[in-house]
Short mmCIF file of C-alpha atoms and ligand atoms in Angstrom, two decimals:
data_model
loop_
_atom_site.label_atom_id
_atom_site.label_comp_id
_atom_site.label_asym_id
_atom_site.label_seq_id
_atom_site.Cartn_x
_atom_site.Cartn_y
_atom_site.Cartn_z
CA MET A 19 24.54 -11.44 -3.35
CA THR A 20 20.57 -11.17 -3.51
CA THR A 21 19.01 -12.03 1.54
CA SER A 22 16.23 -13.54 1.63
CA PRO A 23 15.41 -11.68 5.43
CA LYS A 24 12.80 -13.82 7.83
CA ALA A 25 9.38 -11.27 7.86
CA SER A 26 5.81 -13.08 9.32
CA VAL A 27 4.23 -11.39 6.14
CA ASN A 28 0.84 -12.92 4.12
CA HIS A 29 0.47 -15.82 6.95
CA ARG A 30 -3.72 -15.71 7.69
CA PRO A 31 -3.72 -13.32 11.35
CA THR A 32 -5.56 -14.97 13.33
CA ALA A 33 -6.78 -12.37 16.22
CA ILE A 34 -6.26 -9.12 14.44
CA THR A 35 -7.52 -5.49 15.45
CA ALA A 36 -7.78 -1.54 14.49
CA ARG A 37 -4.41 -1.21 15.75
CA SER A 38 -2.21 -4.42 15.16
CA ASP A 39 0.88 -4.17 12.23
CA ILE A 40 2.65 -6.30 10.62
CA GLN A 41 6.53 -7.10 10.86
CA LEU A 42 9.13 -5.72 8.24
CA ASN A 43 12.07 -7.55 6.92
CA ASP A 44 14.38 -4.66 8.07
CA GLY A 45 12.58 -4.73 11.82
CA LYS A 46 9.89 -1.83 11.38
CA LYS A 47 5.70 -2.33 11.40
CA ILE A 48 3.37 -1.24 9.63
CA PRO A 49 -0.17 -0.21 10.58
CA ARG A 50 -2.03 -3.17 8.39
CA LEU A 51 -5.47 -0.66 7.45
CA GLY A 52 -4.84 2.69 6.44
CA ILE A 53 -6.52 4.95 4.00
CA GLY A 54 -5.29 5.56 0.82
CA VAL A 55 -6.00 9.76 -0.43
CA TRP A 56 -5.41 9.38 -3.82
CA GLN A 57 -8.09 11.50 -6.46
CA VAL A 58 -8.78 13.40 -3.16
CA GLY A 59 -8.13 17.04 -3.93
CA GLU A 60 -5.38 19.09 -1.15
CA GLY A 61 -7.53 21.29 -0.25
CA GLU A 62 -9.84 18.40 1.41
CA SER A 63 -7.47 16.00 2.30
CA PRO A 64 -6.43 18.56 4.89
CA ALA A 65 -10.18 17.30 6.32
CA VAL A 66 -9.48 13.50 5.30
CA VAL A 67 -7.06 12.70 6.95
CA CYS A 68 -8.11 14.10 9.61
CA GLU A 69 -11.01 12.78 9.67
CA ALA A 70 -9.49 9.19 9.33
CA ILE A 71 -6.73 10.42 11.92
CA LEU A 72 -10.13 10.09 14.08
CA ALA A 73 -12.23 7.40 13.09
CA GLY A 74 -8.64 5.31 13.92
CA TYR A 75 -6.58 5.59 11.23
CA ARG A 76 -2.59 5.34 11.76
CA LEU A 77 -0.63 4.57 7.97
CA ILE A 78 -1.39 7.82 5.01
CA ASP A 79 -0.52 6.45 1.69
CA THR A 80 0.50 9.23 -0.86
CA ALA A 81 2.44 10.19 -2.75
CA ALA A 82 4.33 13.22 -4.68
CA ALA A 83 1.66 12.14 -8.42
CA TYR A 84 -1.81 13.22 -6.03
CA ASN A 85 -0.16 16.53 -5.28
CA ASN A 86 -1.75 17.10 -1.90
CA GLU A 87 0.74 15.61 0.15
CA THR A 88 1.29 19.59 1.09
CA GLY A 89 -2.99 18.33 2.75
CA VAL A 90 -1.69 15.12 4.74
CA GLY A 91 1.35 17.07 5.97
CA GLN A 92 -1.42 20.00 8.08
CA ALA A 93 -3.51 16.81 9.05
CA VAL A 94 -0.01 15.23 10.96
CA LYS A 95 0.96 18.06 12.38
CA ALA A 96 -3.07 18.80 13.40
CA ALA A 97 -3.57 15.54 15.14
CA GLU A 98 -3.51 15.19 18.66
CA VAL A 99 -1.85 11.13 17.31
CA LYS A 100 2.04 11.27 18.57
CA ARG A 101 3.60 11.69 15.01
CA ALA A 102 5.41 8.59 16.13
CA ASP A 103 2.18 7.04 16.29
CA LEU A 104 1.06 7.60 12.91
CA TYR A 105 3.10 5.68 10.10
CA ILE A 106 2.81 8.41 6.80
CA THR A 107 3.94 6.89 3.08
CA THR A 108 4.05 8.96 -0.21
CA LYS A 109 6.27 8.10 -3.19
CA LEU A 110 9.01 9.48 -5.73
CA ALA A 111 6.29 10.03 -9.63
CA ASN A 112 7.83 8.23 -12.32
CA ASP A 113 10.24 11.61 -13.91
CA ARG A 114 12.71 11.48 -11.05
CA HIS A 115 14.29 8.84 -11.49
CA THR A 116 17.77 9.01 -11.10
CA TYR A 117 20.25 9.41 -8.52
CA ASP A 118 20.26 13.45 -7.94
CA GLU A 119 16.41 14.32 -8.71
CA THR A 120 14.98 11.12 -6.42
CA LEU A 121 17.32 12.31 -3.54
CA LYS A 122 15.57 16.32 -5.14
CA ALA A 123 12.76 14.56 -5.33
CA PHE A 124 12.25 13.69 -1.16
CA ASP A 125 13.45 17.16 -0.78
CA GLU A 126 10.72 18.08 -1.59
CA SER A 127 8.23 15.60 -0.64
CA MET A 128 9.42 16.06 2.74
CA ASN A 129 9.14 20.59 2.05
CA ARG A 130 5.46 19.48 1.12
CA LEU A 131 5.36 16.74 3.62
CA GLN A 132 6.65 19.21 6.37
CA LEU A 133 7.58 15.93 7.82
CA ASP A 134 11.38 15.73 9.82
CA TYR A 135 11.13 11.52 8.12
CA LEU A 136 9.27 9.63 6.68
CA ASP A 137 7.97 6.26 7.64
CA LEU A 138 8.16 4.71 3.63
CA TYR A 139 9.21 5.14 0.40
CA LEU A 140 7.84 3.81 -2.14
CA ILE A 141 8.69 4.04 -6.32
CA HIS A 142 5.79 4.25 -7.81
CA TRP A 143 5.86 2.57 -10.73
CA PRO A 144 9.19 0.61 -11.96
CA ALA A 145 8.59 2.52 -15.31
CA PRO A 146 10.64 -0.24 -17.04
CA LYS A 147 10.99 1.68 -20.64
CA ARG A 148 13.08 4.19 -18.25
CA GLY A 149 15.63 1.75 -17.29
CA THR A 150 16.13 3.38 -14.53
CA TYR A 151 14.57 2.85 -11.30
CA VAL A 152 17.49 0.99 -9.61
CA ASP A 153 19.80 4.45 -10.02
CA SER A 154 16.97 5.38 -7.27
CA TRP A 155 16.44 2.85 -5.24
CA LYS A 156 20.26 3.48 -4.65
CA ALA A 157 19.60 7.50 -4.18
CA PHE A 158 17.05 5.10 -1.36
CA LYS A 159 19.73 3.47 0.17
CA LYS A 160 21.36 6.50 1.29
CA LEU A 161 18.27 8.15 2.08
CA ARG A 162 17.95 5.15 4.95
CA ASP A 163 21.23 4.93 5.80
CA ASP A 164 20.85 9.16 6.38
CA GLY A 165 18.51 8.39 8.75
CA ARG A 166 15.75 10.26 6.84
CA VAL A 167 13.18 7.60 5.22
CA LYS A 168 13.19 4.34 8.06
CA SER A 169 11.73 1.65 5.98
CA ILE A 170 12.31 1.36 1.86
CA GLY A 171 9.59 0.24 -0.68
CA VAL A 172 8.10 0.02 -4.21
CA SER A 173 5.24 0.19 -5.59
CA ASN A 174 3.58 -1.75 -8.58
CA PHE A 175 7.52 -4.16 -9.28
CA THR A 176 6.92 -7.57 -10.58
CA GLN A 177 8.81 -10.74 -10.16
CA ASP A 178 11.27 -9.57 -12.79
CA HIS A 179 11.08 -6.16 -11.69
CA LEU A 180 12.55 -7.17 -7.92
CA GLN A 181 14.98 -9.79 -9.05
CA ARG A 182 16.18 -6.57 -10.90
CA LEU A 183 16.88 -5.19 -7.53
CA PHE A 184 17.92 -7.83 -5.24
CA ASP A 185 20.23 -9.10 -8.51
CA GLU A 186 22.41 -4.91 -8.82
CA THR A 187 22.16 -4.15 -4.81
CA GLY A 188 21.29 -6.70 -3.00
CA THR A 189 18.25 -5.06 -1.21
CA VAL A 190 16.12 -6.15 -0.25
CA PRO A 191 12.36 -4.08 -0.67
CA VAL A 192 10.60 -3.86 2.47
CA LEU A 193 7.22 -4.10 0.93
CA ASN A 194 5.63 -3.91 -2.62
CA GLN A 195 2.74 -2.12 -3.32
CA ILE A 196 0.30 -3.30 -5.51
CA GLU A 197 -3.22 -3.93 -7.44
CA LEU A 198 -4.55 -6.37 -5.05
CA HIS A 199 -8.15 -7.21 -5.22
CA PRO A 200 -11.16 -10.30 -5.23
CA GLN A 201 -11.28 -10.05 -8.73
CA PHE A 202 -7.68 -9.58 -8.93
CA GLN A 203 -5.69 -11.56 -6.41
CA GLN A 204 -2.01 -11.64 -7.66
CA ARG A 205 -1.42 -15.14 -6.13
CA ALA A 206 1.94 -15.57 -7.47
CA LEU A 207 4.04 -12.88 -6.95
CA ARG A 208 2.15 -13.22 -2.71
CA ASP A 209 3.98 -16.13 -3.11
CA PHE A 210 7.43 -14.39 -4.73
CA HIS A 211 7.34 -11.96 -2.26
CA ASP A 212 6.31 -14.56 0.98
CA LYS A 213 10.32 -16.22 -0.64
CA HIS A 214 11.42 -12.63 -0.19
CA GLY A 215 9.98 -11.57 3.01
CA ILE A 216 8.17 -8.53 1.71
CA ALA A 217 4.93 -7.17 2.92
CA THR A 218 2.58 -7.16 0.68
CA GLU A 219 0.03 -4.01 0.83
CA SER A 220 -2.88 -4.19 -1.47
CA TRP A 221 -4.42 -0.82 -3.63
CA SER A 222 -7.36 -1.02 -5.42
CA PRO A 223 -8.31 -3.29 -2.62
CA LEU A 224 -12.09 -2.18 -3.31
CA GLY A 225 -11.83 -2.25 -7.80
CA GLN A 226 -12.01 1.79 -6.72
CA GLY A 227 -15.08 0.37 -5.82
CA LYS A 228 -16.10 -1.93 -8.64
CA LEU A 229 -16.19 -5.43 -6.62
CA LEU A 230 -19.14 -3.33 -4.24
CA GLN A 231 -21.60 -4.93 -6.20
CA ASN A 232 -20.22 -7.89 -6.68
CA ASP A 233 -23.76 -10.36 -6.47
CA THR A 234 -20.52 -13.64 -4.49
CA ILE A 235 -20.17 -10.12 -1.51
CA LEU A 236 -23.86 -9.33 -1.25
CA ASP A 237 -23.73 -12.61 -0.36
CA ILE A 238 -20.66 -12.91 1.99
CA ALA A 239 -22.46 -8.85 3.86
CA LYS A 240 -26.14 -10.51 4.11
CA LYS A 241 -25.09 -13.49 6.05
CA HIS A 242 -22.47 -11.06 8.39
CA ALA A 243 -24.71 -8.20 8.43
CA LYS A 244 -21.47 -6.21 6.83
CA THR A 245 -20.88 -3.93 3.96
CA PRO A 246 -20.02 -5.06 1.09
CA ALA A 247 -16.55 -2.98 1.56
CA GLN A 248 -16.68 -4.64 5.01
CA ILE A 249 -16.40 -7.69 3.58
CA ILE A 250 -13.67 -6.80 0.84
CA ILE A 251 -11.91 -5.41 3.41
CA ARG A 252 -11.89 -8.24 6.12
CA TRP A 253 -10.94 -10.07 3.04
CA HIS A 254 -7.74 -8.49 2.74
CA LEU A 255 -6.98 -8.39 6.76
CA GLU A 256 -7.63 -12.09 7.01
CA SER A 257 -4.89 -13.02 3.12
CA GLY A 258 -2.10 -11.51 5.47
CA LEU A 259 -2.51 -8.31 3.29
CA VAL A 260 -1.42 -3.94 3.97
CA VAL A 261 -4.93 -2.42 2.79
CA ILE A 262 -5.07 1.50 2.15
CA PRO A 263 -8.63 1.61 1.64
CA LYS A 264 -9.46 4.90 0.20
CA SER A 265 -12.88 7.03 1.18
CA ALA A 266 -13.13 11.72 0.84
CA SER A 267 -16.67 10.62 2.65
CA SER A 268 -16.72 10.56 6.65
CA ALA A 269 -19.69 7.79 7.01
CA ARG A 270 -17.17 5.79 5.22
CA ILE A 271 -13.99 5.92 6.09
CA HIS A 272 -15.34 5.38 9.82
CA GLU A 273 -17.86 2.07 8.00
CA ASN A 274 -14.14 1.34 5.94
CA ILE A 275 -12.39 1.07 9.33
CA GLU A 276 -15.46 -1.54 11.02
CA VAL A 277 -14.01 -4.43 10.46
CA PHE A 278 -12.15 -5.82 13.20
CA ASP A 279 -15.54 -6.61 14.98
CA PHE A 280 -16.06 -10.25 12.46
CA HIS A 281 -15.06 -13.11 10.95
CA LEU A 282 -15.13 -14.30 6.88
CA ASP A 283 -15.60 -17.98 7.08
CA ASP A 284 -13.46 -21.49 4.82
CA ASP A 285 -17.10 -20.79 2.93
CA ASP A 286 -15.86 -17.14 2.10
CA LEU A 287 -12.48 -17.65 1.10
CA THR A 288 -13.71 -19.62 -0.68
CA ALA A 289 -15.76 -18.56 -2.52
CA ILE A 290 -14.27 -14.82 -2.73
CA ALA A 291 -10.78 -17.29 -4.02
CA LYS A 292 -12.61 -18.02 -7.01
CA LEU A 293 -13.68 -14.57 -8.32
CA ASP A 294 -9.93 -14.10 -9.37
CA ARG A 295 -10.00 -13.51 -13.00
CA GLU A 296 -6.20 -13.79 -15.19
CA ASP A 297 -7.69 -11.04 -16.99
CA GLY A 298 -9.07 -8.78 -14.29
CA ARG A 299 -6.37 -5.66 -13.43
CA ILE A 300 -8.02 -2.82 -13.72
CA GLY A 301 -5.16 -0.46 -13.70
CA PRO A 302 -2.13 0.29 -15.30
CA ASP A 303 0.30 -3.23 -16.19
CA PRO A 304 4.35 -2.05 -14.90
CA ASP A 305 5.77 -3.35 -17.87
CA VAL A 306 4.18 -1.36 -20.07
CA TYR A 307 3.38 2.12 -17.88
CA SER A 308 5.93 4.38 -17.63
P1 LIG B 22 -10.41 1.47 -4.13
O1 LIG B 22 -10.18 0.21 -4.72
O2 LIG B 22 -9.76 2.39 -2.02
O3 LIG B 22 -11.15 1.80 -4.08
C1 LIG B 22 -12.07 3.66 -3.92
C2 LIG B 22 -13.85 4.14 -5.07
O4 LIG B 22 -13.73 3.21 -3.63
C3 LIG B 22 -13.58 5.71 -3.89
O5 LIG B 22 -14.76 6.08 -5.43
C4 LIG B 22 -14.71 4.90 -3.20
O6 LIG B 22 -15.74 6.53 -2.95
C5 LIG B 22 -15.51 3.72 -2.50
N1 LIG B 22 -15.38 4.03 -1.25
C6 LIG B 22 -14.64 3.44 -0.31
N2 LIG B 22 -15.30 2.44 0.70
C7 LIG B 22 -16.54 2.93 -0.04
C8 LIG B 22 -17.64 1.71 1.28
N3 LIG B 22 -17.32 2.25 2.21
N4 LIG B 22 -18.56 2.73 0.67
C9 LIG B 22 -19.39 1.91 -0.85
N5 LIG B 22 -18.02 3.26 -1.26
C10 LIG B 22 -17.05 3.01 -0.90
O7 LIG B 22 -9.45 1.97 -4.78
P2 LIG B 22 -8.33 3.81 -5.42
O8 LIG B 22 -8.20 5.35 -4.15
O9 LIG B 22 -7.59 3.14 -6.78
O10 LIG B 22 -7.07 2.34 -4.39
C11 LIG B 22 -6.24 2.55 -2.86
C12 LIG B 22 -5.41 3.42 -2.00
O11 LIG B 22 -4.57 2.52 -3.28
C13 LIG B 22 -5.47 5.00 -3.22
O12 LIG B 22 -6.03 6.38 -2.91
C14 LIG B 22 -3.56 4.55 -3.12
O13 LIG B 22 -3.36 5.57 -1.74
C15 LIG B 22 -3.01 3.47 -3.36
N6 LIG B 22 -3.07 3.81 -5.11
C16 LIG B 22 -2.35 3.20 -5.45
C17 LIG B 22 -1.70 2.40 -6.03
C18 LIG B 22 0.35 3.02 -6.70
O14 LIG B 22 -0.22 2.89 -8.37
N7 LIG B 22 0.66 2.24 -5.76
C19 LIG B 22 -2.72 2.95 -7.51
C20 LIG B 22 -4.11 3.24 -7.17
C21 LIG B 22 -3.79 3.46 -5.85
#
């Protein structure tokens, strides 16, 4: 049986602050803005994550495949912020898509992170050629039921992949982390998420930095006396998305969270809506990537 729990996702929020959360369909909450640490080396990851926590970030997005879970865990341990006020996400690697391997991979991630519990565990990619993400999802449900992870979700799932999870397990992920930025806005998938109470989290939210020279974004940045990165991050927030820009530079980490003192107006939103392109994807296609 498919369940479609109600969650207040993807509505344009009126007042957003660095501390405001999105309500998930399992009753838990996730911060709207976090830092992503893909391509942050294990060695530099403790300093980067400590800097982010000092700057006010509470959500840290890592993955087994990023090879920096140990460093992320060290920063969480060293932080002066209580564990309960931090929100840690990690992801299952594609080569662990069986029930038993998923449970083992989770233990390995937790050993690296040195955490008592995880806030959010994601299946990193559906890897449909392997065809066994439903087995991993069943293991995810066990990890959640055992209290080892608070919330379970997916990443890079299309409507078809989500529908298969609903049909075969009846359990709806709390969130789908997908490639999403002004050049690739994923409106159909976001509508599907809304219908099923799934929060949308944007990866490569700045288009891996490629959108920071876009003329429309530069014009809007000039108008608000903000930087292009701040305009794009604000657009994600006002679109009701969870957003996890990556930076390893202290100045940019601070810049990317200074987005709570201005609003985009209707003209800005209309202009950014026009940047959407059917061929705007930058990363891999989830239907073929494994
Ligand atoms: P991004 O869109 O966050 O862009 C990062 C790039 O922009 C970096 O080169 C960075 O130096 C630059 N940048 C950041 N802030 C800037 C600023 N203020 N001014 C100028 N340049 C700036 O790209 P990303 O790292 O691909 O995505 C963010 C996070 O999303 C990742 O770290 C990771 O956590 C997650 N992610 C997930 C998946 C997935 O499959 N689930 C895939 C890719 C990324």
